[in-house]
Coordinates of C-alpha atoms in Angstrom, one line a residue:
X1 CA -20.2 -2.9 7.6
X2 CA -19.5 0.6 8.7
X3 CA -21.0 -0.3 12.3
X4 CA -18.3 -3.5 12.4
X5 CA -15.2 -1.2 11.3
X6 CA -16.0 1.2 14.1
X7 CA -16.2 -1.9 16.1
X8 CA -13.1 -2.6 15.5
X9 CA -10.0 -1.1 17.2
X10 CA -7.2 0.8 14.9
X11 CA -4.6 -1.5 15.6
X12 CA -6.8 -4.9 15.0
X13 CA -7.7 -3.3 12.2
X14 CA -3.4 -2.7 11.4
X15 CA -3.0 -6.3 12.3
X16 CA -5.6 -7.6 9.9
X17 CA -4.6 -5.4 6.5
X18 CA -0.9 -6.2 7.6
X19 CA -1.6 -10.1 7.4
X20 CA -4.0 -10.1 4.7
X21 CA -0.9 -8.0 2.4
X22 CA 2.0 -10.4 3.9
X23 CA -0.2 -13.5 3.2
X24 CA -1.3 -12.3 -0.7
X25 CA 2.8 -11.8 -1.0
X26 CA 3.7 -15.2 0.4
X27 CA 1.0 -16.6 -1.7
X28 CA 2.0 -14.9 -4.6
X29 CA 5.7 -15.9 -4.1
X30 CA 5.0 -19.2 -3.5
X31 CA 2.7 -19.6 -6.7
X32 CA 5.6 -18.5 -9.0
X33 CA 8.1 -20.4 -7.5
X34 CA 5.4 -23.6 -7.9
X35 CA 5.2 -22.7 -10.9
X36 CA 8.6 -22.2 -12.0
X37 CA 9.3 -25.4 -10.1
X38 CA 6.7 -27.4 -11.9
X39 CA 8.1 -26.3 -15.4
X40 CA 11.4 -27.6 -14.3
X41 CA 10.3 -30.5 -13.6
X42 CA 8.4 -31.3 -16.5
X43 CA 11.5 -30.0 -18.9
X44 CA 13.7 -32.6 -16.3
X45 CA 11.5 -35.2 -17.4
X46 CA 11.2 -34.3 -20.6
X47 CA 15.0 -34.8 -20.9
X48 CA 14.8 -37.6 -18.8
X49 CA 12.8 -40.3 -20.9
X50 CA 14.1 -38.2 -24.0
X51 CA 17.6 -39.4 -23.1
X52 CA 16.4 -43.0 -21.9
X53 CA 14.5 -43.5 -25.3
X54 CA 17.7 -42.2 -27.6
X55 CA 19.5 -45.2 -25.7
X56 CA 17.3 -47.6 -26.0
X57 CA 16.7 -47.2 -29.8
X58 CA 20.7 -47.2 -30.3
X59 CA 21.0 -51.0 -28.8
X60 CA 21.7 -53.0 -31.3
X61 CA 19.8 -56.1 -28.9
X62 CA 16.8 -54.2 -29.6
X63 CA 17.3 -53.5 -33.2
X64 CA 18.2 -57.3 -33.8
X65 CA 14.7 -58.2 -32.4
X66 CA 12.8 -55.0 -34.4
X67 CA 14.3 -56.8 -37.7
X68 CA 13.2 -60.0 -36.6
X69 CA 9.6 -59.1 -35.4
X70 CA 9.1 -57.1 -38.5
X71 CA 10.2 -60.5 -40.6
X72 CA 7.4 -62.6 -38.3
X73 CA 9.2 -63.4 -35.3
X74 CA 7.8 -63.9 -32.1
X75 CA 10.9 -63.3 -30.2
X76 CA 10.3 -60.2 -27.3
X77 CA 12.8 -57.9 -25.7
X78 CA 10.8 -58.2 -22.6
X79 CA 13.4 -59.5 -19.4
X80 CA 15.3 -57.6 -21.7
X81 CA 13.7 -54.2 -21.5
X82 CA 12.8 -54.8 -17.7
X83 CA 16.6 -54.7 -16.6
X84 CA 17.0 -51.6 -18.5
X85 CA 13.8 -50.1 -17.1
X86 CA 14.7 -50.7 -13.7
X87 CA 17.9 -49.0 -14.3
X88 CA 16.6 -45.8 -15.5
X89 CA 14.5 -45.7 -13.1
X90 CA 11.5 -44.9 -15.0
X91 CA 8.1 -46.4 -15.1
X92 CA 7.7 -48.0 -18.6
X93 CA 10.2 -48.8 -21.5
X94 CA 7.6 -50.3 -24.5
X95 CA 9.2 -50.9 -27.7
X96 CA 7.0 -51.2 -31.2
X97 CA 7.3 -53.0 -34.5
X98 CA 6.4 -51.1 -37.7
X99 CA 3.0 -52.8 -36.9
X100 CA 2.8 -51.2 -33.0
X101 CA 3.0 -54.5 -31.9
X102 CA 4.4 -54.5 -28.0
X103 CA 7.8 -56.1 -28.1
X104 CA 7.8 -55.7 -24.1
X105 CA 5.8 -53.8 -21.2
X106 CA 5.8 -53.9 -17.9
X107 CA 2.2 -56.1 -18.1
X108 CA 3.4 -58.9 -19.4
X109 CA 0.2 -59.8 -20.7
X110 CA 0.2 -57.4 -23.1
X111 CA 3.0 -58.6 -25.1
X112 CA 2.8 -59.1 -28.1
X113 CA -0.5 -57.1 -28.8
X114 CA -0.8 -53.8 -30.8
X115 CA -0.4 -50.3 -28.9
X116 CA -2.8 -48.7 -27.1
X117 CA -2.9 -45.8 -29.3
X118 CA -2.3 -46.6 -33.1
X119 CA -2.2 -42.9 -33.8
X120 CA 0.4 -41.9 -31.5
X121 CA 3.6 -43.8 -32.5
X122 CA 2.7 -42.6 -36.2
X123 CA 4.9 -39.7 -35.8
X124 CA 7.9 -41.8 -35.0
X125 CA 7.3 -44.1 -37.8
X126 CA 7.8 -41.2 -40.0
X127 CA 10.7 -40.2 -38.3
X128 CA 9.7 -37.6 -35.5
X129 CA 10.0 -37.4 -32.3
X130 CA 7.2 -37.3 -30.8
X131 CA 5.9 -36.5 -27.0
X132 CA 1.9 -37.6 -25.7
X133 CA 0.3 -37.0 -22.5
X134 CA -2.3 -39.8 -22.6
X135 CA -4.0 -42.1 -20.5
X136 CA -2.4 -45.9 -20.9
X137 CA -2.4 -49.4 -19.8
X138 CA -0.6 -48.0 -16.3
X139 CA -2.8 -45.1 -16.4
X140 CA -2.6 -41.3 -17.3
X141 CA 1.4 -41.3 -18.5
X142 CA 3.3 -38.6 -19.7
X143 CA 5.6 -40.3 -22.4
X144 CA 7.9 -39.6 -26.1
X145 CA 7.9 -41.7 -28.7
X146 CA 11.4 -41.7 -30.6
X147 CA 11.8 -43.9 -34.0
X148 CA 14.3 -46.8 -34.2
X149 CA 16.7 -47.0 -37.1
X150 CA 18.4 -49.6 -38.6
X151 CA 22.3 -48.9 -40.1
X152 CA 21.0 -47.9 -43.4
X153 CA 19.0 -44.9 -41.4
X154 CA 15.7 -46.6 -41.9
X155 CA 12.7 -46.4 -39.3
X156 CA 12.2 -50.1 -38.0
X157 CA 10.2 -49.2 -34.8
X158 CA 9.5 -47.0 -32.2
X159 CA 10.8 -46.9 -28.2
X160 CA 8.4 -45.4 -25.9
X161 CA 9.4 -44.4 -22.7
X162 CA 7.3 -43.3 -20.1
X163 CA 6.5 -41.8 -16.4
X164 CA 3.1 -42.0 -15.3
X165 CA 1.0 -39.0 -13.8
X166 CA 0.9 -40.5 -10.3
X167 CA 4.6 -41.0 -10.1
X168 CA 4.7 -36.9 -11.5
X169 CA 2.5 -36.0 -9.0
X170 CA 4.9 -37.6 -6.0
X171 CA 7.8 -35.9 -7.4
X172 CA 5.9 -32.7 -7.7
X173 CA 4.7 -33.2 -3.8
X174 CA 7.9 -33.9 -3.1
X175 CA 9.5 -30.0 -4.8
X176 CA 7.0 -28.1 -3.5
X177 CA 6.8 -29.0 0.1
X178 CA 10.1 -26.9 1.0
X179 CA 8.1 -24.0 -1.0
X180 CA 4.5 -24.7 0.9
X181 CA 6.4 -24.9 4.6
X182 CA 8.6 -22.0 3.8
X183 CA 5.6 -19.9 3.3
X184 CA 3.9 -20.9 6.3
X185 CA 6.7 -20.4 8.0
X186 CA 7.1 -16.7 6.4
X187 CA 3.1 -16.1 6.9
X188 CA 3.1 -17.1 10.7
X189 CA 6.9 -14.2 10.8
X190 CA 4.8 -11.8 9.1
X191 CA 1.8 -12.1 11.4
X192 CA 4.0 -11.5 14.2
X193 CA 5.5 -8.8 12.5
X194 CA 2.3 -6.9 12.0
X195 CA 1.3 -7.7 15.6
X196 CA 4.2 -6.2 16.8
X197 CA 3.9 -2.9 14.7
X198 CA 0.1 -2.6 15.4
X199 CA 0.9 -2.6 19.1
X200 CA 3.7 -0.1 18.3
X201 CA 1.5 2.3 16.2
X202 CA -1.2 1.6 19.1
X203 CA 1.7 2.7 21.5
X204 CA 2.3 6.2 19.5
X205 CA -1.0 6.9 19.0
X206 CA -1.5 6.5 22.8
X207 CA -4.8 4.1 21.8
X208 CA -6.4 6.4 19.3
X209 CA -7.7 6.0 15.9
X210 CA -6.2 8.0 12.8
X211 CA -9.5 9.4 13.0
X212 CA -10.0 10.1 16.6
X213 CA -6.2 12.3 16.1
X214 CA -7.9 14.2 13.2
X215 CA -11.0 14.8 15.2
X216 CA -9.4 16.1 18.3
X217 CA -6.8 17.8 16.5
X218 CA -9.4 19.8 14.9
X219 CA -11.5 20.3 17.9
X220 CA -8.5 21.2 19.9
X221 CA -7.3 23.5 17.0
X222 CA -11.0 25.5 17.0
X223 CA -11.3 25.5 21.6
X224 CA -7.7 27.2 21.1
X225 CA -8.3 29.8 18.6
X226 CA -11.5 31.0 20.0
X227 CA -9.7 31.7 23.8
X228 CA -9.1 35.4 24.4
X229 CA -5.3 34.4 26.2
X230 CA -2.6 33.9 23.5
X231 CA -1.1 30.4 23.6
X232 CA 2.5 29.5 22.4
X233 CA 4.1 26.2 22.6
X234 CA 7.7 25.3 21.8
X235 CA 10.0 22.3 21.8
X236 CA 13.4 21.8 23.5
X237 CA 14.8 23.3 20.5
X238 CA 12.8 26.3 20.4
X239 CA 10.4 25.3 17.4
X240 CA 7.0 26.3 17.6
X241 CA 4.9 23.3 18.1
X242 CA 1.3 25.0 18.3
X243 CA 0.5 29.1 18.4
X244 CA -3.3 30.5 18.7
X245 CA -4.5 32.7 16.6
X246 CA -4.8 35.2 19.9
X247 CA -1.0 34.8 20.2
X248 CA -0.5 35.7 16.6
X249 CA -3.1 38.7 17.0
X250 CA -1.1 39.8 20.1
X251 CA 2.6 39.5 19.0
X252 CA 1.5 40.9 15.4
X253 CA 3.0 37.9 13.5
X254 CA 2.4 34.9 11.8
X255 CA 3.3 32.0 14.6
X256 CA 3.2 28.6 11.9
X257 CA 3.9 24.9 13.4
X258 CA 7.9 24.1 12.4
X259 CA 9.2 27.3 13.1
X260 CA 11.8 28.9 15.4
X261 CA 10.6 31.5 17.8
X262 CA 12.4 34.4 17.9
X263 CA 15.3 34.3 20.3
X264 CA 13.4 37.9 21.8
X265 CA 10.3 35.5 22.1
X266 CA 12.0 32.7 23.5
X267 CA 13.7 34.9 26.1
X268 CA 11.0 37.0 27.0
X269 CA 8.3 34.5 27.3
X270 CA 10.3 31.1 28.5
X271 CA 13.0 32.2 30.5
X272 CA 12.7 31.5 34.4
X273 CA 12.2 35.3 35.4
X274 CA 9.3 35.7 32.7
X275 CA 6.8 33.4 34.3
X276 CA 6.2 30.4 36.5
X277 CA 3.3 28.3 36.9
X278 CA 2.3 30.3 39.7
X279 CA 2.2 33.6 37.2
X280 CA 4.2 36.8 36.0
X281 CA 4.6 39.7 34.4
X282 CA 6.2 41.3 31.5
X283 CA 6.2 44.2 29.2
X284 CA 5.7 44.1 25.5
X285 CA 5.6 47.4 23.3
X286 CA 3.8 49.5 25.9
X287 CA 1.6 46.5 27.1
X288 CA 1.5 44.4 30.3
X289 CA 1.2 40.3 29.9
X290 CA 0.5 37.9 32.7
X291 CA 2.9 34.7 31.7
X292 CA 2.2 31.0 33.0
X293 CA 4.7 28.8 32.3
X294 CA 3.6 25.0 31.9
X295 CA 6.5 22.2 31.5
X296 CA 5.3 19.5 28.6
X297 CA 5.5 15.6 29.5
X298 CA 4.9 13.2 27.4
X299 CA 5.6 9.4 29.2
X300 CA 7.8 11.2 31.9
X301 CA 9.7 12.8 28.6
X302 CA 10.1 16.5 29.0
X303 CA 9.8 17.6 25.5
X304 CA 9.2 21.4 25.8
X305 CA 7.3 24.5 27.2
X306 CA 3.4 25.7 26.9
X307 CA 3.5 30.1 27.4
X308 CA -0.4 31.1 28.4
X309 CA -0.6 34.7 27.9
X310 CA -2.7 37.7 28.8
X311 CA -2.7 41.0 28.0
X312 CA -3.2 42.9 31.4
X313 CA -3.9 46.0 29.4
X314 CA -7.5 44.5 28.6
X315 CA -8.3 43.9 32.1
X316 CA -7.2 46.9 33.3
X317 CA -9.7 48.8 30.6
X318 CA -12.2 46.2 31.8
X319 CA -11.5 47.6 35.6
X320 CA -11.4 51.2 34.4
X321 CA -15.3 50.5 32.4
X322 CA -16.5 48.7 35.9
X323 CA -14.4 51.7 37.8
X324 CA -16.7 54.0 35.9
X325 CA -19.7 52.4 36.5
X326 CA -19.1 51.7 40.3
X327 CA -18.5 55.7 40.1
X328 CA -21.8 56.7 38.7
X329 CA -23.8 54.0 40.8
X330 CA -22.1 55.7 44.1
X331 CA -22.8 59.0 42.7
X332 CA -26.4 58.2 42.2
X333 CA -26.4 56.4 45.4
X334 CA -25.0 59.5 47.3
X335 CA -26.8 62.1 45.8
X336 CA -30.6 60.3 46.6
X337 CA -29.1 59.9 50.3
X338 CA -28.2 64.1 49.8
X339 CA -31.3 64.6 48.4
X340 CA -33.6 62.8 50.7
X341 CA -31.8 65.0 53.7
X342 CA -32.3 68.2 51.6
X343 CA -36.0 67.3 51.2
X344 CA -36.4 67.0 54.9
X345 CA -34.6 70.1 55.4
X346 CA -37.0 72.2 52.7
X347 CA -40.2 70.0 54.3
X348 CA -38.8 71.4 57.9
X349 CA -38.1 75.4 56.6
X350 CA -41.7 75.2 55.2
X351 CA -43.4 73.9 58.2
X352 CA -41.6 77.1 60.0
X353 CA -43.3 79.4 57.3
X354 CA -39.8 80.5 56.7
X355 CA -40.4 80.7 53.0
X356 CA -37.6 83.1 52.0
X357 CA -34.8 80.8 53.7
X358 CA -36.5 77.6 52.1
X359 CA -36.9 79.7 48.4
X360 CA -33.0 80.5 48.8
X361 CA -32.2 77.4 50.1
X362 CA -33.9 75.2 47.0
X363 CA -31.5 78.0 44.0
X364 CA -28.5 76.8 46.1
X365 CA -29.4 73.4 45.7
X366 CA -29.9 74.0 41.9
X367 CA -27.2 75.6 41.7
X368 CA -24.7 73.2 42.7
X369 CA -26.1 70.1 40.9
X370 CA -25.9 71.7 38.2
X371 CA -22.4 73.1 38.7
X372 CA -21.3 69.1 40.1
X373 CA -23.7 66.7 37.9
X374 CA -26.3 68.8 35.8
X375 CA -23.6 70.3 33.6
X376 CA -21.8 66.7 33.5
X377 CA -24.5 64.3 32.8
X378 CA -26.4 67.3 30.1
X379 CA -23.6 67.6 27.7
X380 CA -22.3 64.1 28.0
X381 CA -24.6 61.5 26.8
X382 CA -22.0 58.3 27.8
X383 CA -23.0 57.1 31.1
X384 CA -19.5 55.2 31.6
X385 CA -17.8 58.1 31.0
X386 CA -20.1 60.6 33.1
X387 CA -19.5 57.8 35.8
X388 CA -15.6 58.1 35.3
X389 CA -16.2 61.9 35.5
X390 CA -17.9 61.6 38.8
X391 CA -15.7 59.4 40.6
X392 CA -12.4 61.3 39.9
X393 CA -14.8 64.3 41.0
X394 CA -15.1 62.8 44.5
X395 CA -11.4 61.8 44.1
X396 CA -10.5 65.2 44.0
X397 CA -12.1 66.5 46.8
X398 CA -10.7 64.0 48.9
X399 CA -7.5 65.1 47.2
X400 CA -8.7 68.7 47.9
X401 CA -8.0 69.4 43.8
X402 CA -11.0 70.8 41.9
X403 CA -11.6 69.0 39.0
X404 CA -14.0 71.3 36.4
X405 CA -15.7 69.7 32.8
X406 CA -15.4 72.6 30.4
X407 CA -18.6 74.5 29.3
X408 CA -18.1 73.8 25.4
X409 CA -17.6 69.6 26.3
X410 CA -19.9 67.8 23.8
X411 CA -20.3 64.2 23.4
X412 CA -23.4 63.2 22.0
X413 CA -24.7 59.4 22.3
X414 CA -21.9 57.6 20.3
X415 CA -21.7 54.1 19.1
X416 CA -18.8 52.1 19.4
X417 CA -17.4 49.0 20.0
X418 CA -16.8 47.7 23.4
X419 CA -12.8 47.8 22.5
X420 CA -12.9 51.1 22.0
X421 CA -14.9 52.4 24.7
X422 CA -12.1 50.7 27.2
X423 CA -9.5 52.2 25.5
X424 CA -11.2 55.6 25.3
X425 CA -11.8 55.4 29.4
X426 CA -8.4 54.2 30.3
X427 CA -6.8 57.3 28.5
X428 CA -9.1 59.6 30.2
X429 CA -8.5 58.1 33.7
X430 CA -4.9 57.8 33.1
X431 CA -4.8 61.4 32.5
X432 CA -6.9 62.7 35.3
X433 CA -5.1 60.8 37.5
X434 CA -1.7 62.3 36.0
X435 CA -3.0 65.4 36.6
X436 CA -4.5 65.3 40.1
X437 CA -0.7 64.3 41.2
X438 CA 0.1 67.0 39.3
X439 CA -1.7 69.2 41.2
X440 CA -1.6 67.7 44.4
X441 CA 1.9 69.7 45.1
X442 CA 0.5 73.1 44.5
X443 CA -2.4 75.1 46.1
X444 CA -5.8 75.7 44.4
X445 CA -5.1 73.0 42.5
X446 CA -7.1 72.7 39.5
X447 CA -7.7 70.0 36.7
X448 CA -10.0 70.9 33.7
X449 CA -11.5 68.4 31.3
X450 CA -13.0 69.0 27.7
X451 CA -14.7 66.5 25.7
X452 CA -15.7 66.9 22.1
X453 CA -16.4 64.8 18.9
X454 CA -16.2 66.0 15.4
X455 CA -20.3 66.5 13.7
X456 CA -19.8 63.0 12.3
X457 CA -19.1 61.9 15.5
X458 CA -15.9 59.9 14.5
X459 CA -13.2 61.4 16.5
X460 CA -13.0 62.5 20.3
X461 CA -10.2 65.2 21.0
X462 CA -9.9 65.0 24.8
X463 CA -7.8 67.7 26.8
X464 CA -7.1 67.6 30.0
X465 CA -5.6 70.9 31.6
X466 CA -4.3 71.3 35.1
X467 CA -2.3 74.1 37.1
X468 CA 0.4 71.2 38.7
X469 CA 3.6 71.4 39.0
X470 CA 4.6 70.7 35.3
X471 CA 6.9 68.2 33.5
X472 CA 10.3 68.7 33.7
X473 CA 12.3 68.9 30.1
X474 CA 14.9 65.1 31.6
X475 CA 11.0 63.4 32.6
X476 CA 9.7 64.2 29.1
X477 CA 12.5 62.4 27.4
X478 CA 11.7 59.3 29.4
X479 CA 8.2 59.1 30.6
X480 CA 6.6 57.5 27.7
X481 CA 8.9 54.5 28.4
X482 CA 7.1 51.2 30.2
X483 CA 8.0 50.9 33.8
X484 CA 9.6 55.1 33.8
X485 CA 8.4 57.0 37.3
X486 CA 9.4 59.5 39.5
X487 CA 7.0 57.9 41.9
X488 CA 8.8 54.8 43.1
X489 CA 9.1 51.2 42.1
X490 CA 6.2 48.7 40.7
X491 CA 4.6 52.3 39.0
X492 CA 5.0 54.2 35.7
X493 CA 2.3 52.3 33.7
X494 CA 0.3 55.4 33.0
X495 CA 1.4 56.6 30.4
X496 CA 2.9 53.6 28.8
X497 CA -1.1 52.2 28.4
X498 CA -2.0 55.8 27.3
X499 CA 0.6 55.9 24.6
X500 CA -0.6 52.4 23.7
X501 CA -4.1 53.1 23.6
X502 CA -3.4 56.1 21.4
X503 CA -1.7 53.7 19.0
X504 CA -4.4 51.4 18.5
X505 CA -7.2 53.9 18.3
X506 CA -5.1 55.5 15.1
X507 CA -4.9 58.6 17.1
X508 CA -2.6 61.5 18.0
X509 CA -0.8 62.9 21.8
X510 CA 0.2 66.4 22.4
X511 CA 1.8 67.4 25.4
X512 CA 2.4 71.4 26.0
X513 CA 3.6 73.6 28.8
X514 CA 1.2 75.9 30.8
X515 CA 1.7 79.8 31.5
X516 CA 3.1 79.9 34.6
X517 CA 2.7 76.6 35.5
X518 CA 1.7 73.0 34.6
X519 CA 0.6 71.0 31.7
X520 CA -2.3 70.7 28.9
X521 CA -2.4 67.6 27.0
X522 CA -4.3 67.0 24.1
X523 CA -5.6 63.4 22.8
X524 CA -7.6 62.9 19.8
X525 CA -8.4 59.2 18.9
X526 CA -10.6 57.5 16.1
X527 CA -13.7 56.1 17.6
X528 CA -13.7 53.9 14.9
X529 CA -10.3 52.7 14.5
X530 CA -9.6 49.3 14.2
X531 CA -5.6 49.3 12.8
X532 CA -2.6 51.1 14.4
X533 CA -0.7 53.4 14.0
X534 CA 2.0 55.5 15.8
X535 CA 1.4 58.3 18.0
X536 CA 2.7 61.9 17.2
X537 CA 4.4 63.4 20.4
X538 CA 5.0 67.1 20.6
X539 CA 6.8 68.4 23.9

């Protein structure tokens, strides 16, 4: 059975339930009004013989020939009673004696001979009216027997007057045909009816089940909610029509099916300048999002507007964490090429026997691997951040800036989240590369580093010092805005994702002057954070 309902499509299935309820109410209806019908008919005819019968027992003809039959006549009341029958228009008129002798009937032959029945008429005789649904002479009969009095109120005889079943049944047939067409006439309506809205439901549903909806609904519901981008949907009037849980994790609120989007929403996400379907940017609270815009068309019915959202910020930690280790791999990569050429220089010095210069020439070596990588990769047990290290170490010399690791930097191997490591290396790059500029103005510029964690190893404090060319009191009001530079257009994002970062990882951002020149700023971050907070600023 379950097999044959899946079988069946939804709106067969509409169809069917629809037809089978219309029919049961047409059949109903037309059952009660038989009924009703039927019960009028037989109170009609009850009336009817009722009336002919009181008539019939008033006519002084037939109470002349009651009085004489009772006294031993043989006279009969039969062409008599015949007229009168055909003028009522019923099926029998018989009139009794006190004996039940037949003083007419429609058979003639049975004239003259006592009643059918002895025990029905006995009512009348006593004076009652009387009513019997028997079989006769004619057949089953639905008839009243009514007593016949003479002046002096005495019961002479009794009238009975008659229809029998078969002439019922015609007049029956004949009431309830107008009932029996009208409700196959109202059945066949109420089929097309149902037809009509099954294809109509079939229509909206676009040819799904009730069930298929509910399935894909949810299945739709659980593919949205476990994508990283933030997805926002909205009608023509600006309710929400479906919202992620990314997009709710993202924007910080709760995004529920009915609502309004805020008009700051609306005109940062949907406006033409925020997106197209070819992409865009915008800035929210310190963060970068990459809108596409998608149109929603339903049957060539535009009826709203699908926001996919990315948070750039993410992917630029992701590029800062592969940055890192692209760093550290061309580190390694250089230094075995530098290595194998140092080799063959040592290899060379020995096979001179010039033992002192190849001695010297192996501390100098020493020396400055530890000064450039020793010192680096021995108090920093993080290889994406001794990576990081490395690479804005070649950056500087290109830049011709020394950057220097303090002695007292200590990070031990920490564990943390893959979140937080991002965050953790985009504030550090941001702020070496703040302070290379910095310094790039200046000679002997110098940038130095220091890493440590607190003995639980919970919280970093990161300080990055350089001799640049310092902040000046208007840029400090400003440069912790999204978008603020004094480098141009299409720049200032440093500090914005610093600031941000900062915020997530619960943590605090010092900025101070250095004596004579440039700028020492001081970060310290939970590496275990997982609310936010805002960031304390000190100028």
């Amino acid at each position: 059975m379950q097999q044959f309902k899946r079988r069946l499509p939804f709106w067969v299935v509409v169809l069917v339930v629809m037809t089978l309820a219309i029919g049961a109410s047409v059949g109903t209806t037309a059952l009660l009004i038989r009924h009703d019908t039927v019960e009028a008919g037989r109170k009609s005819t009850q009336q009817q013989i009722l009336r002919v019968a009181k008539s019939t027992a008033r006519l002084a003809t037939v109470k002349r020939v009651i009085t004489q039959s009772n006294q031993g006549s043989t006279e009969n009341l039969q062409a008599y009673v015949k007229r009168l029958n055909r003028h009522e228009q019923t099926d029998f008129i018989v009139v009794l004696n006190r004996r039940t002798i037949r003083l007419s009937h429609p058979n003639s032959d049975e004239v003259g001979k006592p009643f059918s029945s002895s025990k029905d008429p006995q009512p009348a005789l006593q004076g009652h009216t009387h009513y019997s649904q028997k079989a006769g002479v004619l057949g089953p009969e639905y008839r009243v027997f009514y007593p016949v009095r003479n002046d002096r109120g005495t019961v002479i005889g009794v009238v009975c007057v008659g229809i029998t079943q078969r002439n019922l049944d015609d007049q029956l047939r004949r009431q309830t045909k107008p009932i029996l067409v009208g409700g196959i006439i109202g059945l066949i309506v109420g089929a097309f009816l149902a037809l009509g809205l099954s294809l109509y439901l079939r229509y909206l549903l676009l040819g799904m089940t009730p069930r298929e909806i509910a399935e894909k609904t949810t299945r739709q519901a659980l593919i949205d909610d476990s994508l990283p981008e933030g997805i926002i949907a909205i009608n023509q009037r600006g309710q929400i029509l479906a919202a992620n849980q990314a997009a709710e994790r993202l924007f910080r609120t709760s995004l529920p099916t009915g609502m309004t989007l805020s008009p700051y929403l609306q005109a940062l996400l949907f406006t033409p300048s925020a997106g197209t379907t070819s992409g865009g940017e915008v800035d929210y609270q310190e963060k970068q999002l990459l809108v596409t815009i998608n149109q929603l068309t339903v049957r060539h019915r535009h009826i709203g507007q699908v926001a996919l959202i990315r948070d750039m910020s993410e992917i630029a930690g992701l590029v800062d964490k592969l940055s890192g280790t692209e760093h550290y791999i061309s580190s390694l990569r250089a230094q075995t090429h530098e290595f194998m050429n140092q080799l063959q220089v040592i290899n060379g010095l020995l096979e001179l026997e010039e033992y002192p210069r190849a001695l010297s020439f192996i501390q100098q070596i020493t020396q400055t691997y530890h000064q450039e990588v020793g010192h680096v990769s021995d108090h920093i047990k993080w290889p994406a951040m001794v990576g990081l290290i490395l690479g804005k170490s070649k950056e500087a010399k290109e830049q011709r800036v020394t950057l220097l690791v303090d002695e007292a930097s200590a990070v031990p191997q920490v564990t943390m989240t893959n979140d937080v490591e991002i965050l953790v290396l985009r504030i550090v790059s941001n702020l070496l590369d703040n302070a290379l500029s910095a310094c790039q103005s200046v000679a002997d510029g110098t940038v130095t580093l220091t890493l440590q964690t607190t003995a639980d190893a919970q919280r970093l404090t990161i300080v990055v010092t350089d001799n640049g060319s310092g902040i000046a009191p208007e840029v400090r009001q400003q440069m912790f805005q999204q978008g603020y530079s004094t480098k141009g257009s299409h720049r200032g994002y440093g500090m914005g994702l610093i600031t941000a970062a900062v915020r997530t990882l619960s943590g605090t951002l010092t900025v101070q002057d250095c004596d004579p020149h440039g700028t020492k700023m001081t970060v310290m971050v939970n590496l275990t954070a997982g609310g936010t907070q805002d960031e304390d600023t000190h100028h």
